[in-house]
Amino acid sequence: MTTTRRTFLKTGAALTAMPFIHTLPAMAAGRDTLVAVTAQTINSLDLHRTGTNRASYAVAINCYDRLVTFGTKEAPGGGLSYDYSTIEPELAESWEISEDGLTLTFTLKDALFQDGSPVTAEDVKWSFDRAVSVGGFPTTQMKAGGLERPDQFEARDAKTFVVKLDRPSKLSLPDLAVPVPFIINSKLALEHATAEDPWAMEYLHKNTIGSGAFKVIRWDAGQQVVYERFDGWAGGPLPAVSRVIMREVPSASTQRALIERGDVQVAFGIPDKDAAELAEKMTVYSTPIENCINCLCMNTNFEPFQDPNVRKAVAYAVPYEAIFQAAAYGRGAPTWGGTAEIEDTAWPRKSPYDTDLDKAKDLMAASGFPEGFSTTLSISTDLSSWMEPAALLIQEAVAKIGIETQIEKIPGANWRTASLVEKKLPFHLENFGGWLNTPDYYFFWAYQKDHLFNSSNYYNEEVERLTDETLHMAMDDPDYAPKIKRMFEIVFEDLPRVPLWQPALNTAVNGAAGYEFWFHRQLDIRTLSPAGA
Amino acid sequence: MPARLKAVSVRLAQAVPVIFGVIVISFLLTRALPGDPAVQFAGPAATAESIEEVRRALGLDKSLPEQFLLYLGQLARGDLGQSVSTGQPVLSELAARLPASLELTLFALILSCAVAIPLGVLAATRPGSLVDQLCRILVTAGVSLPTFFTGVVLIYVFYYLLGIAPSPLGRLDFIYLDPPHVTGFFLIDAALDGDAETWFAALKQLILPGLTLALFTLAPIARMTRAAMLSALSADYIRTARAAGLDRNKILYGYAFRNALLPVVTTLGMVFSFTLGANVLVEKVFAWPGIGSYAVEALVVSDYAAVQGFVLAMALLFVLLNLVIDLAYSAIDPRFGTSAR
């Protein structure tokens, strides 16, 4: 970072007066600076780097542009949300999709990078090449949209960029609006590239060189990120605030004290409990996370759970409402007690199950395990805020139908290894959420054999086939809805995952407006403004 | 002096095999963790293929002996490796975080010694008195209140209700900038820079977490001072001194207290080490960028380089600490010749 102590103090007019004031009251923060707190820590300014964590995606969102972005809609539960169904321009002025759906031609806006050089199709190509070449998560996410190799991308002239697909897919265009394919100033990056580091990973790790609405002027690892507005931003309406300080505060109670006092304006991603209590005092947005479900999973590699009656008995035994209140404080959306008839393709949706102990007991009696059995119920310590209360209630409920469970808590990296990769946990909780908001995309990750989030080792031939068929199919195709409904029917019958509820992302604001929920679950600071502005 | 110098260098030489052992054990233990870092760092959507790519990128596809040799080579060059979870070189992170933890711990210890030692002495000279009861209450409270609880209560009262404490946002409020890095101790660096504004700001941030930790460390120090003073005061040489009609203060501070200091210094060393390790919760509550939370987070996500770096830094620190304590012994009690050990 080139910001020195002196230039930093000189730049923000609002800040220069500050060192003589002991604390920064909400109003004195000026209409120019917002302070947000979050428990998450950023570990890189470059999303493409190996090991970059979720919190760091915020940098890619706020400091870089993509070709396209999603529109905005009213969110359920108040506030705004991104709108998966409308794609809007960001760096691309317009685009055309060829008749066969295989060629996407983008015309770029007259945009500038933050160093003043123009954004060209060459930069877009270099950035896309980088995303599909570096391996790991960015490459995997690009593949979801059918973007796999550099030869699919072509810079036709300075303003025209072409993507060639191997097959038409409804996921390709939305996949260009996720944080991964962000556009980098390739000339500047190449100046810092070396033979061992052709993609300038080291330089981008610590510098933001995009055309986005903000640039990072200061990053104190483990403490804060300071964003400053780029006044030449072409990707959208100029943000209302010139500076945003994203401060890392791990303790939820400290975050609460700060937001209640008004010393910070946004508390992002707070626990459900605090959201429920703060909602009485200030605006709290609790947006159900699209395409995300907290599930109780039964591993089909374990004998008792191979019995369909056992799985159904468990689904009828689960005390859904009690869990929703105790573990989520009523934040989010219920996913139980739906109709048996499936009439639309909405997902997440209410399963046809509800708490019915008598039915559960009958099903157990009819199963191969009328005497019950014992097993372990595994949860992650990182997610214990919701998994622990949910697990305790489930433990108590399934004991009534003869299933003795021991709760096993597994920490951090061990959890991912045991549950998702080795898939060796018989009975556990899981919470996959798909970025691309279509049911088939959820099924691809959570119900198809050997895919990461299929922690139940579920395999059903028909689901495999239907998922493959619908994954790239247009949603208005007449075949789409019947196939999707059939997939819902099968998994609700087979029940490898019992949906518990759709969790919410909670954000409290005190002195700020314009909060918008995004599928990537990071704070988009571009739409924020001081309250009342 | 030469004798002491020799003793110090012998002690340091003795530490070499210990440090090597620590390197080997920390390397093996991190690898024995059941969590797979390649899985952890493969991002929210991963396939078997992308996990393998991450494994290669992290150098974890190599055999264990190979990894160990690479690690030793790195260490020889003074490189502790790169932490994946924080994205920073381990060395620079330790250099930033260790002083933060040390500053907090030392501040808390000075605070608690300033209260606990006089309190212990007074309690011992007047057993059963009001001061003794007060000492007992403080000691019991200090032991029984968990630090995160004390921390949250202090924030609630002094920041939330009264508004006299600054925002619990780590070492400095966001309106200030870190003083130029010399020692990493903000109080010292700001003083060296002649920046009174920042110095006071840093001090204010220290007070609540410092108090929290001081309350916690008060108990063992006060109790040990009281007990050591009691046994010293009942010793024969004190009776003799009294019989000889020596000045009361001379007896109390010249003879009894000096002899009682030895166990107190031992306790102090122990308290220092467990405080440094145990202030993770205080760090979390006050958003303090210290070493405890760094280590715990690294351990949870199987971030090998960070865990190994932390263990190594701690081992070095404790070798130094034990040395300092031994030197303090011989300064307090000349009978503890340094040449013998």
Short mmCIF file of N, CA, C and O in Angstrom, two decimals, chain A residues 5 8-9 15 18-24 35 43 49-51 53-54 57 135-137 140-141 143 205-206 218-219 221-224 245 247-251 253-254 257-258 260-261 263 281 382 412-414 416-417 421 445 452-453, chain B residues 34-36 39-47 49-51 53-54 57-58 82 84-89 93 97 152 155 159-160 163 165-169 172-178 193 195 197-198 204 284-285 287 289 300-302:
data_model
loop_
_atom_site.label_atom_id
_atom_site.label_comp_id
_atom_site.label_asym_id
_atom_site.label_seq_id
_atom_site.Cartn_x
_atom_site.Cartn_y
_atom_site.Cartn_z
N ARG A 5 1.38 7.58 6.29
CA ARG A 5 0.68 8.18 7.40
C ARG A 5 0.19 9.59 7.04
O ARG A 5 -0.94 9.96 7.28
N PHE A 8 -2.48 9.76 4.16
CA PHE A 8 -3.75 9.23 4.64
C PHE A 8 -4.48 10.31 5.43
O PHE A 8 -5.65 10.56 5.25
N LEU A 9 -3.76 10.98 6.30
CA LEU A 9 -4.39 12.01 7.11
C LEU A 9 -4.85 13.17 6.25
O LEU A 9 -5.83 13.81 6.53
N LEU A 15 -11.67 13.08 8.08
CA LEU A 15 -10.80 12.41 9.04
C LEU A 15 -9.76 13.34 9.63
O LEU A 15 -9.30 13.13 10.73
N MET A 18 -10.39 14.59 12.93
CA MET A 18 -10.74 13.60 13.92
C MET A 18 -9.75 13.36 15.05
O MET A 18 -10.16 13.18 16.18
N PRO A 19 -8.45 13.38 14.80
CA PRO A 19 -7.56 12.95 15.86
C PRO A 19 -7.73 13.71 17.17
O PRO A 19 -7.20 13.33 18.19
N PHE A 20 -8.47 14.80 17.14
CA PHE A 20 -8.65 15.54 18.38
C PHE A 20 -9.96 15.21 19.06
O PHE A 20 -10.33 15.80 20.05
N ILE A 21 -10.67 14.27 18.48
CA ILE A 21 -11.91 13.83 19.12
C ILE A 21 -11.69 12.41 19.60
O ILE A 21 -11.10 11.60 18.93
N HIS A 22 -12.15 12.12 20.80
CA HIS A 22 -11.81 10.84 21.40
C HIS A 22 -12.48 9.67 20.70
O HIS A 22 -11.86 8.71 20.34
N THR A 23 -13.76 9.74 20.53
CA THR A 23 -14.42 8.68 19.79
C THR A 23 -15.14 9.31 18.62
O THR A 23 -15.27 10.52 18.53
N LEU A 24 -15.56 8.46 17.74
CA LEU A 24 -16.16 8.95 16.52
C LEU A 24 -17.67 8.73 16.59
O LEU A 24 -18.15 7.67 16.25
N VAL A 35 -18.58 3.41 8.63
CA VAL A 35 -17.79 2.37 9.28
C VAL A 35 -18.67 1.13 9.41
O VAL A 35 -19.80 1.22 9.89
N ASN A 43 -8.34 -12.26 3.90
CA ASN A 43 -6.98 -12.77 3.83
C ASN A 43 -6.29 -12.52 2.49
O ASN A 43 -5.16 -12.95 2.29
N ARG A 49 -6.52 -16.05 -5.78
CA ARG A 49 -5.39 -16.65 -5.10
C ARG A 49 -5.81 -17.93 -4.36
O ARG A 49 -6.93 -18.02 -3.86
N THR A 50 -4.91 -18.88 -4.27
CA THR A 50 -5.22 -20.12 -3.55
C THR A 50 -5.43 -19.80 -2.07
O THR A 50 -4.58 -19.17 -1.45
N GLY A 51 -6.55 -20.25 -1.53
CA GLY A 51 -6.80 -20.07 -0.10
C GLY A 51 -7.53 -18.80 0.25
O GLY A 51 -7.81 -18.56 1.42
N ASN A 53 -10.29 -16.48 1.32
CA ASN A 53 -11.52 -16.87 2.02
C ASN A 53 -12.71 -16.06 1.53
O ASN A 53 -12.58 -15.10 0.76
N ARG A 54 -13.89 -16.45 2.01
CA ARG A 54 -15.13 -15.82 1.57
C ARG A 54 -15.15 -14.32 1.82
O ARG A 54 -15.62 -13.56 0.98
N TYR A 57 -14.00 -11.96 -0.79
CA TYR A 57 -14.73 -11.74 -2.04
C TYR A 57 -15.28 -10.32 -2.09
O TYR A 57 -15.52 -9.77 -3.16
N GLY A 135 -6.56 -22.44 -11.37
CA GLY A 135 -6.94 -23.65 -10.63
C GLY A 135 -7.65 -23.31 -9.34
O GLY A 135 -7.78 -22.14 -8.97
N GLY A 136 -8.14 -24.36 -8.66
CA GLY A 136 -8.85 -24.15 -7.41
C GLY A 136 -10.24 -23.57 -7.64
O GLY A 136 -10.84 -23.77 -8.70
N PHE A 137 -10.71 -22.84 -6.66
CA PHE A 137 -12.09 -22.37 -6.68
C PHE A 137 -12.46 -21.53 -7.90
O PHE A 137 -13.50 -21.78 -8.53
N THR A 140 -13.10 -23.69 -10.85
CA THR A 140 -14.29 -24.52 -10.67
C THR A 140 -15.57 -23.70 -10.91
O THR A 140 -16.50 -24.16 -11.56
N GLN A 141 -15.58 -22.49 -10.37
CA GLN A 141 -16.77 -21.65 -10.52
C GLN A 141 -16.96 -21.24 -11.99
O GLN A 141 -18.08 -21.18 -12.48
N LYS A 143 -16.16 -23.00 -14.55
CA LYS A 143 -16.64 -24.20 -15.24
C LYS A 143 -18.15 -24.34 -15.12
O LYS A 143 -18.81 -24.85 -16.04
N HIS A 205 -2.42 -9.72 -4.78
CA HIS A 205 -2.72 -10.11 -3.40
C HIS A 205 -2.79 -8.87 -2.51
O HIS A 205 -3.58 -8.78 -1.58
N LYS A 206 -1.96 -7.88 -2.83
CA LYS A 206 -1.87 -6.71 -1.95
C LYS A 206 -2.33 -5.41 -2.61
O LYS A 206 -2.26 -4.35 -1.99
N ARG A 218 -5.94 0.91 2.20
CA ARG A 218 -5.23 0.47 3.37
C ARG A 218 -5.77 -0.90 3.76
O ARG A 218 -6.97 -1.09 3.82
N TRP A 219 -4.89 -1.83 4.00
CA TRP A 219 -5.32 -3.14 4.46
C TRP A 219 -4.42 -3.56 5.60
O TRP A 219 -3.24 -3.81 5.39
N ALA A 221 -3.99 -6.43 7.86
CA ALA A 221 -4.47 -7.81 7.97
C ALA A 221 -4.96 -8.08 9.39
O ALA A 221 -4.28 -7.75 10.35
N GLY A 222 -6.13 -8.69 9.48
CA GLY A 222 -6.68 -9.03 10.79
C GLY A 222 -7.33 -7.87 11.50
O GLY A 222 -7.85 -8.02 12.60
N GLN A 223 -7.29 -6.66 10.91
CA GLN A 223 -7.89 -5.53 11.59
C GLN A 223 -8.89 -4.77 10.73
O GLN A 223 -10.04 -4.64 11.08
N GLN A 224 -8.45 -4.26 9.60
CA GLN A 224 -9.38 -3.45 8.83
C GLN A 224 -8.98 -3.33 7.37
O GLN A 224 -7.83 -3.54 6.99
N ILE A 245 -14.86 2.19 5.95
CA ILE A 245 -13.90 1.45 6.76
C ILE A 245 -14.56 0.16 7.20
O ILE A 245 -15.63 0.17 7.82
N ARG A 247 -14.16 -2.81 9.52
CA ARG A 247 -13.36 -3.16 10.68
C ARG A 247 -13.72 -4.57 11.13
O ARG A 247 -14.91 -4.93 11.17
N GLU A 248 -12.72 -5.36 11.50
CA GLU A 248 -12.98 -6.73 11.94
C GLU A 248 -13.13 -6.80 13.44
O GLU A 248 -12.20 -6.47 14.17
N VAL A 249 -14.31 -7.18 13.88
CA VAL A 249 -14.59 -7.32 15.32
C VAL A 249 -15.15 -8.71 15.54
O VAL A 249 -16.29 -8.98 15.20
N PRO A 250 -14.34 -9.63 16.08
CA PRO A 250 -14.80 -11.02 16.16
C PRO A 250 -15.95 -11.25 17.13
O PRO A 250 -16.77 -12.14 16.91
N SER A 251 -16.02 -10.48 18.21
CA SER A 251 -17.02 -10.80 19.22
C SER A 251 -18.37 -10.16 18.90
O SER A 251 -18.47 -8.96 18.67
N SER A 253 -20.88 -9.65 20.86
CA SER A 253 -21.38 -8.69 21.85
C SER A 253 -20.70 -7.33 21.68
O SER A 253 -21.31 -6.28 21.88
N THR A 254 -19.44 -7.34 21.29
CA THR A 254 -18.76 -6.07 21.04
C THR A 254 -19.36 -5.37 19.82
O THR A 254 -19.59 -4.16 19.83
N ALA A 257 -22.50 -3.69 20.94
CA ALA A 257 -22.28 -2.46 21.69
C ALA A 257 -21.94 -1.32 20.72
O ALA A 257 -22.43 -0.21 20.85
N LEU A 258 -21.11 -1.61 19.73
CA LEU A 258 -20.67 -0.59 18.79
C LEU A 258 -21.83 -0.05 17.95
O LEU A 258 -21.95 1.15 17.75
N GLU A 260 -25.06 -0.28 18.60
CA GLU A 260 -26.08 0.37 19.43
C GLU A 260 -25.65 1.77 19.83
O GLU A 260 -26.46 2.69 19.91
N ARG A 261 -24.37 1.94 20.08
CA ARG A 261 -23.86 3.27 20.43
C ARG A 261 -23.82 4.18 19.20
O ARG A 261 -23.64 5.39 19.33
N ASP A 263 -21.46 4.13 16.97
CA ASP A 263 -20.08 4.40 16.56
C ASP A 263 -19.76 3.74 15.24
O ASP A 263 -18.81 4.12 14.56
N LYS A 281 -34.63 -2.25 18.18
CA LYS A 281 -34.01 -0.94 18.40
C LYS A 281 -33.63 -0.23 17.12
O LYS A 281 -33.46 0.98 17.11
N ASP A 382 -17.53 -24.64 14.07
CA ASP A 382 -17.58 -23.31 13.47
C ASP A 382 -19.01 -22.82 13.28
O ASP A 382 -19.27 -21.63 13.28
N GLY A 412 -13.38 -26.91 12.53
CA GLY A 412 -12.87 -26.33 11.29
C GLY A 412 -12.58 -27.23 10.11
O GLY A 412 -13.49 -27.81 9.51
N ALA A 413 -11.30 -27.34 9.78
CA ALA A 413 -10.90 -28.05 8.57
C ALA A 413 -11.29 -29.53 8.65
O ALA A 413 -11.59 -30.15 7.63
N ASN A 414 -11.30 -30.07 9.85
CA ASN A 414 -11.67 -31.49 10.01
C ASN A 414 -13.09 -31.71 9.54
O ASN A 414 -13.44 -32.74 8.99
N ARG A 416 -14.87 -30.09 7.20
CA ARG A 416 -14.99 -30.15 5.74
C ARG A 416 -14.44 -31.47 5.21
O ARG A 416 -15.01 -32.06 4.31
N THR A 417 -13.31 -31.90 5.78
CA THR A 417 -12.71 -33.14 5.32
C THR A 417 -13.64 -34.32 5.58
O THR A 417 -13.93 -35.12 4.68
N VAL A 421 -15.66 -34.31 2.03
CA VAL A 421 -14.74 -35.01 1.14
C VAL A 421 -14.77 -36.51 1.39
O VAL A 421 -14.99 -37.30 0.48
N TRP A 445 -24.83 -29.83 -7.01
CA TRP A 445 -23.85 -29.90 -5.92
C TRP A 445 -24.27 -30.83 -4.78
O TRP A 445 -23.43 -31.44 -4.14
N LEU A 452 -19.38 -32.39 -4.10
CA LEU A 452 -18.88 -32.00 -2.78
C LEU A 452 -19.95 -31.99 -1.68
O LEU A 452 -19.74 -32.52 -0.61
N PHE A 453 -21.09 -31.36 -1.96
CA PHE A 453 -22.04 -31.17 -0.87
C PHE A 453 -23.03 -32.33 -0.73
O PHE A 453 -23.94 -32.26 0.09
N PRO B 34 -6.35 -34.11 11.82
CA PRO B 34 -7.20 -34.83 10.86
C PRO B 34 -7.70 -33.93 9.71
O PRO B 34 -8.09 -34.42 8.67
N GLY B 35 -7.71 -32.61 9.91
CA GLY B 35 -8.23 -31.72 8.86
C GLY B 35 -7.27 -31.62 7.69
O GLY B 35 -6.06 -31.63 7.86
N ASP B 36 -7.82 -31.54 6.50
CA ASP B 36 -7.00 -31.46 5.31
C ASP B 36 -7.00 -30.01 4.81
O ASP B 36 -8.04 -29.49 4.40
N VAL B 39 -8.54 -29.18 1.43
CA VAL B 39 -10.00 -29.13 1.40
C VAL B 39 -10.48 -27.80 1.95
O VAL B 39 -11.34 -27.13 1.39
N GLN B 40 -9.89 -27.41 3.05
CA GLN B 40 -10.29 -26.18 3.71
C GLN B 40 -10.12 -24.98 2.79
O GLN B 40 -10.97 -24.10 2.73
N PHE B 41 -9.03 -24.94 2.05
CA PHE B 41 -8.73 -23.75 1.27
C PHE B 41 -9.15 -23.87 -0.19
O PHE B 41 -8.75 -23.08 -1.03
N ALA B 42 -9.97 -24.87 -0.50
CA ALA B 42 -10.39 -25.04 -1.89
C ALA B 42 -11.59 -24.18 -2.25
O ALA B 42 -12.06 -24.21 -3.37
N GLY B 43 -12.08 -23.40 -1.30
CA GLY B 43 -13.17 -22.48 -1.60
C GLY B 43 -14.54 -23.10 -1.45
O GLY B 43 -14.67 -24.30 -1.18
N PRO B 44 -15.58 -22.28 -1.61
CA PRO B 44 -16.93 -22.74 -1.34
C PRO B 44 -17.42 -23.83 -2.29
O PRO B 44 -18.19 -24.70 -1.90
N ALA B 45 -17.01 -23.80 -3.54
CA ALA B 45 -17.40 -24.86 -4.45
C ALA B 45 -16.12 -25.56 -4.89
O ALA B 45 -15.22 -24.92 -5.40
N ALA B 46 -16.04 -26.86 -4.65
CA ALA B 46 -14.81 -27.55 -4.99
C ALA B 46 -15.12 -28.90 -5.61
O ALA B 46 -16.15 -29.50 -5.33
N THR B 47 -14.21 -29.35 -6.45
CA THR B 47 -14.31 -30.70 -7.00
C THR B 47 -13.03 -31.41 -6.60
O THR B 47 -12.09 -30.78 -6.12
N GLU B 49 -10.84 -32.48 -8.37
CA GLU B 49 -9.77 -31.93 -9.19
C GLU B 49 -9.23 -30.63 -8.59
O GLU B 49 -8.03 -30.44 -8.45
N SER B 50 -10.15 -29.72 -8.22
CA SER B 50 -9.69 -28.43 -7.72
C SER B 50 -9.01 -28.59 -6.36
O SER B 50 -8.10 -27.86 -6.02
N ILE B 51 -9.44 -29.60 -5.58
CA ILE B 51 -8.77 -29.84 -4.30
C ILE B 51 -7.32 -30.28 -4.55
O ILE B 51 -6.40 -29.83 -3.87
N GLU B 53 -5.53 -29.46 -7.12
CA GLU B 53 -4.79 -28.27 -7.57
C GLU B 53 -4.32 -27.45 -6.38
O GLU B 53 -3.19 -26.97 -6.33
N VAL B 54 -5.23 -27.30 -5.40
CA VAL B 54 -4.87 -26.52 -4.21
C VAL B 54 -3.76 -27.24 -3.45
O VAL B 54 -2.82 -26.62 -2.98
N ALA B 57 -0.60 -26.50 -5.08
CA ALA B 57 -0.22 -25.10 -4.89
C ALA B 57 0.35 -24.88 -3.49
O ALA B 57 1.25 -24.06 -3.30
N LEU B 58 -0.16 -25.63 -2.51
CA LEU B 58 0.33 -25.46 -1.14
C LEU B 58 1.57 -26.30 -0.88
O LEU B 58 2.14 -26.25 0.20
N GLN B 82 4.46 -18.95 4.66
CA GLN B 82 3.33 -18.07 4.38
C GLN B 82 2.08 -18.68 4.98
O GLN B 82 1.78 -19.84 4.76
N VAL B 84 -1.67 -19.44 4.99
CA VAL B 84 -2.70 -19.43 3.95
C VAL B 84 -3.95 -18.70 4.45
O VAL B 84 -4.59 -17.95 3.73
N SER B 85 -4.27 -18.92 5.72
CA SER B 85 -5.54 -18.38 6.20
C SER B 85 -5.52 -16.87 6.34
O SER B 85 -6.56 -16.23 6.25
N THR B 86 -4.36 -16.27 6.57
CA THR B 86 -4.35 -14.81 6.66
C THR B 86 -3.69 -14.17 5.45
O THR B 86 -3.74 -12.96 5.29
N GLY B 87 -3.06 -14.99 4.60
CA GLY B 87 -2.46 -14.45 3.39
C GLY B 87 -1.20 -13.64 3.62
O GLY B 87 -0.74 -12.94 2.74
N GLN B 88 -0.64 -13.69 4.81
CA GLN B 88 0.55 -12.90 5.12
C GLN B 88 1.71 -13.84 5.47
O GLN B 88 1.48 -14.94 5.95
N PRO B 89 2.96 -13.36 5.28
CA PRO B 89 4.09 -14.15 5.77
C PRO B 89 3.98 -14.30 7.29
O PRO B 89 3.63 -13.34 7.98
N GLU B 93 3.59 -11.41 10.40
CA GLU B 93 2.39 -11.45 11.24
C GLU B 93 2.77 -11.59 12.72
O GLU B 93 2.21 -10.92 13.58
N ARG B 97 1.90 -9.14 15.71
CA ARG B 97 0.95 -9.59 16.72
C ARG B 97 1.58 -9.88 18.08
O ARG B 97 0.95 -9.69 19.11
N VAL B 152 -16.74 -8.32 28.81
CA VAL B 152 -18.03 -7.87 28.30
C VAL B 152 -18.69 -6.92 29.30
O VAL B 152 -19.26 -5.89 28.93
N ILE B 155 -17.02 -3.54 29.10
CA ILE B 155 -17.46 -2.82 27.90
C ILE B 155 -18.86 -2.28 28.11
O ILE B 155 -19.15 -1.13 27.80
N TYR B 159 -18.18 1.51 28.32
CA TYR B 159 -18.34 1.99 26.94
C TYR B 159 -19.82 2.24 26.62
O TYR B 159 -20.22 3.33 26.23
N TYR B 160 -20.64 1.20 26.85
CA TYR B 160 -22.03 1.28 26.40
C TYR B 160 -22.87 2.20 27.29
O TYR B 160 -23.56 3.08 26.80
N GLY B 163 -20.16 5.54 28.43
CA GLY B 163 -19.57 6.21 27.28
C GLY B 163 -18.23 6.88 27.57
O GLY B 163 -17.84 7.82 26.89
N ALA B 165 -15.28 5.03 28.00
CA ALA B 165 -14.19 4.27 27.38
C ALA B 165 -14.29 4.39 25.87
O ALA B 165 -15.38 4.58 25.34
N PRO B 166 -13.16 4.30 25.16
CA PRO B 166 -13.23 4.37 23.70
C PRO B 166 -13.83 3.09 23.12
O PRO B 166 -13.97 2.09 23.82
N SER B 167 -14.21 3.12 21.85
CA SER B 167 -14.77 1.93 21.20
C SER B 167 -13.81 0.76 21.34
O SER B 167 -12.62 0.93 21.10
N PRO B 168 -14.31 -0.39 21.75
CA PRO B 168 -13.43 -1.57 21.89
C PRO B 168 -13.03 -2.12 20.53
O PRO B 168 -13.47 -3.17 20.12
N LEU B 169 -12.20 -1.38 19.83
CA LEU B 169 -11.86 -1.73 18.44
C LEU B 169 -10.38 -2.04 18.30
O LEU B 169 -9.74 -1.57 17.37
N LEU B 172 -6.05 0.62 18.42
CA LEU B 172 -6.25 2.05 18.18
C LEU B 172 -7.60 2.22 17.51
O LEU B 172 -8.00 1.40 16.69
N ASP B 173 -8.30 3.28 17.84
CA ASP B 173 -9.54 3.58 17.15
C ASP B 173 -9.20 3.84 15.69
O ASP B 173 -8.08 4.22 15.35
N PHE B 174 -10.22 3.66 14.80
CA PHE B 174 -9.90 3.77 13.37
C PHE B 174 -9.53 5.17 12.92
O PHE B 174 -9.10 5.38 11.82
N ILE B 175 -9.75 6.16 13.80
CA ILE B 175 -9.38 7.51 13.38
C ILE B 175 -7.89 7.76 13.54
O ILE B 175 -7.36 8.74 13.04
N TYR B 176 -7.20 6.88 14.23
CA TYR B 176 -5.75 7.04 14.39
C TYR B 176 -5.01 6.06 13.50
O TYR B 176 -5.56 5.06 13.08
N LEU B 177 -3.77 6.39 13.26
CA LEU B 177 -2.93 5.47 12.49
C LEU B 177 -1.85 4.92 13.39
O LEU B 177 -1.42 5.58 14.33
N ASP B 178 -1.41 3.70 13.06
CA ASP B 178 -0.36 3.09 13.86
C ASP B 178 0.85 4.01 13.90
O ASP B 178 1.23 4.59 12.89
N ASP B 193 8.03 8.62 18.85
CA ASP B 193 7.64 9.51 17.77
C ASP B 193 7.26 10.89 18.30
O ASP B 193 7.05 11.82 17.55
N ASP B 195 4.46 11.59 19.70
CA ASP B 195 3.07 11.82 19.32
C ASP B 195 2.16 11.56 20.52
O ASP B 195 1.71 10.45 20.75
N GLU B 197 -0.88 12.52 21.20
CA GLU B 197 -2.25 12.20 20.85
C GLU B 197 -2.44 10.69 20.67
O GLU B 197 -3.31 10.07 21.26
N THR B 198 -1.57 10.10 19.85
CA THR B 198 -1.65 8.67 19.61
C THR B 198 -1.30 7.88 20.87
O THR B 198 -1.88 6.83 21.14
N LYS B 204 -5.62 4.50 26.16
CA LYS B 204 -7.05 4.36 26.45
C LYS B 204 -7.56 3.01 25.97
O LYS B 204 -8.37 2.38 26.64
N LYS B 284 -10.53 -11.59 21.57
CA LYS B 284 -11.75 -11.64 20.77
C LYS B 284 -12.70 -10.52 21.18
O LYS B 284 -13.25 -9.82 20.35
N VAL B 285 -12.92 -10.40 22.49
CA VAL B 285 -13.89 -9.42 22.96
C VAL B 285 -13.47 -7.99 22.59
O VAL B 285 -14.29 -7.18 22.19
N ALA B 287 -11.40 -7.14 20.14
CA ALA B 287 -10.89 -7.10 18.76
C ALA B 287 -9.39 -6.80 18.76
O ALA B 287 -8.90 -6.04 17.94
N PRO B 289 -5.67 -7.44 18.02
CA PRO B 289 -4.98 -8.28 17.03
C PRO B 289 -3.77 -9.00 17.64
O PRO B 289 -2.63 -8.74 17.28
N VAL B 300 -7.50 -24.13 13.87
CA VAL B 300 -8.83 -24.60 13.45
C VAL B 300 -8.86 -24.90 11.96
O VAL B 300 -9.49 -25.87 11.53
N VAL B 301 -8.18 -24.10 11.16
CA VAL B 301 -8.25 -24.33 9.71
C VAL B 301 -7.05 -25.11 9.19
O VAL B 301 -6.83 -25.18 7.99
N SER B 302 -6.26 -25.70 10.11
CA SER B 302 -5.08 -26.49 9.70
C SER B 302 -4.11 -25.66 8.85
O SER B 302 -3.66 -26.10 7.80
#
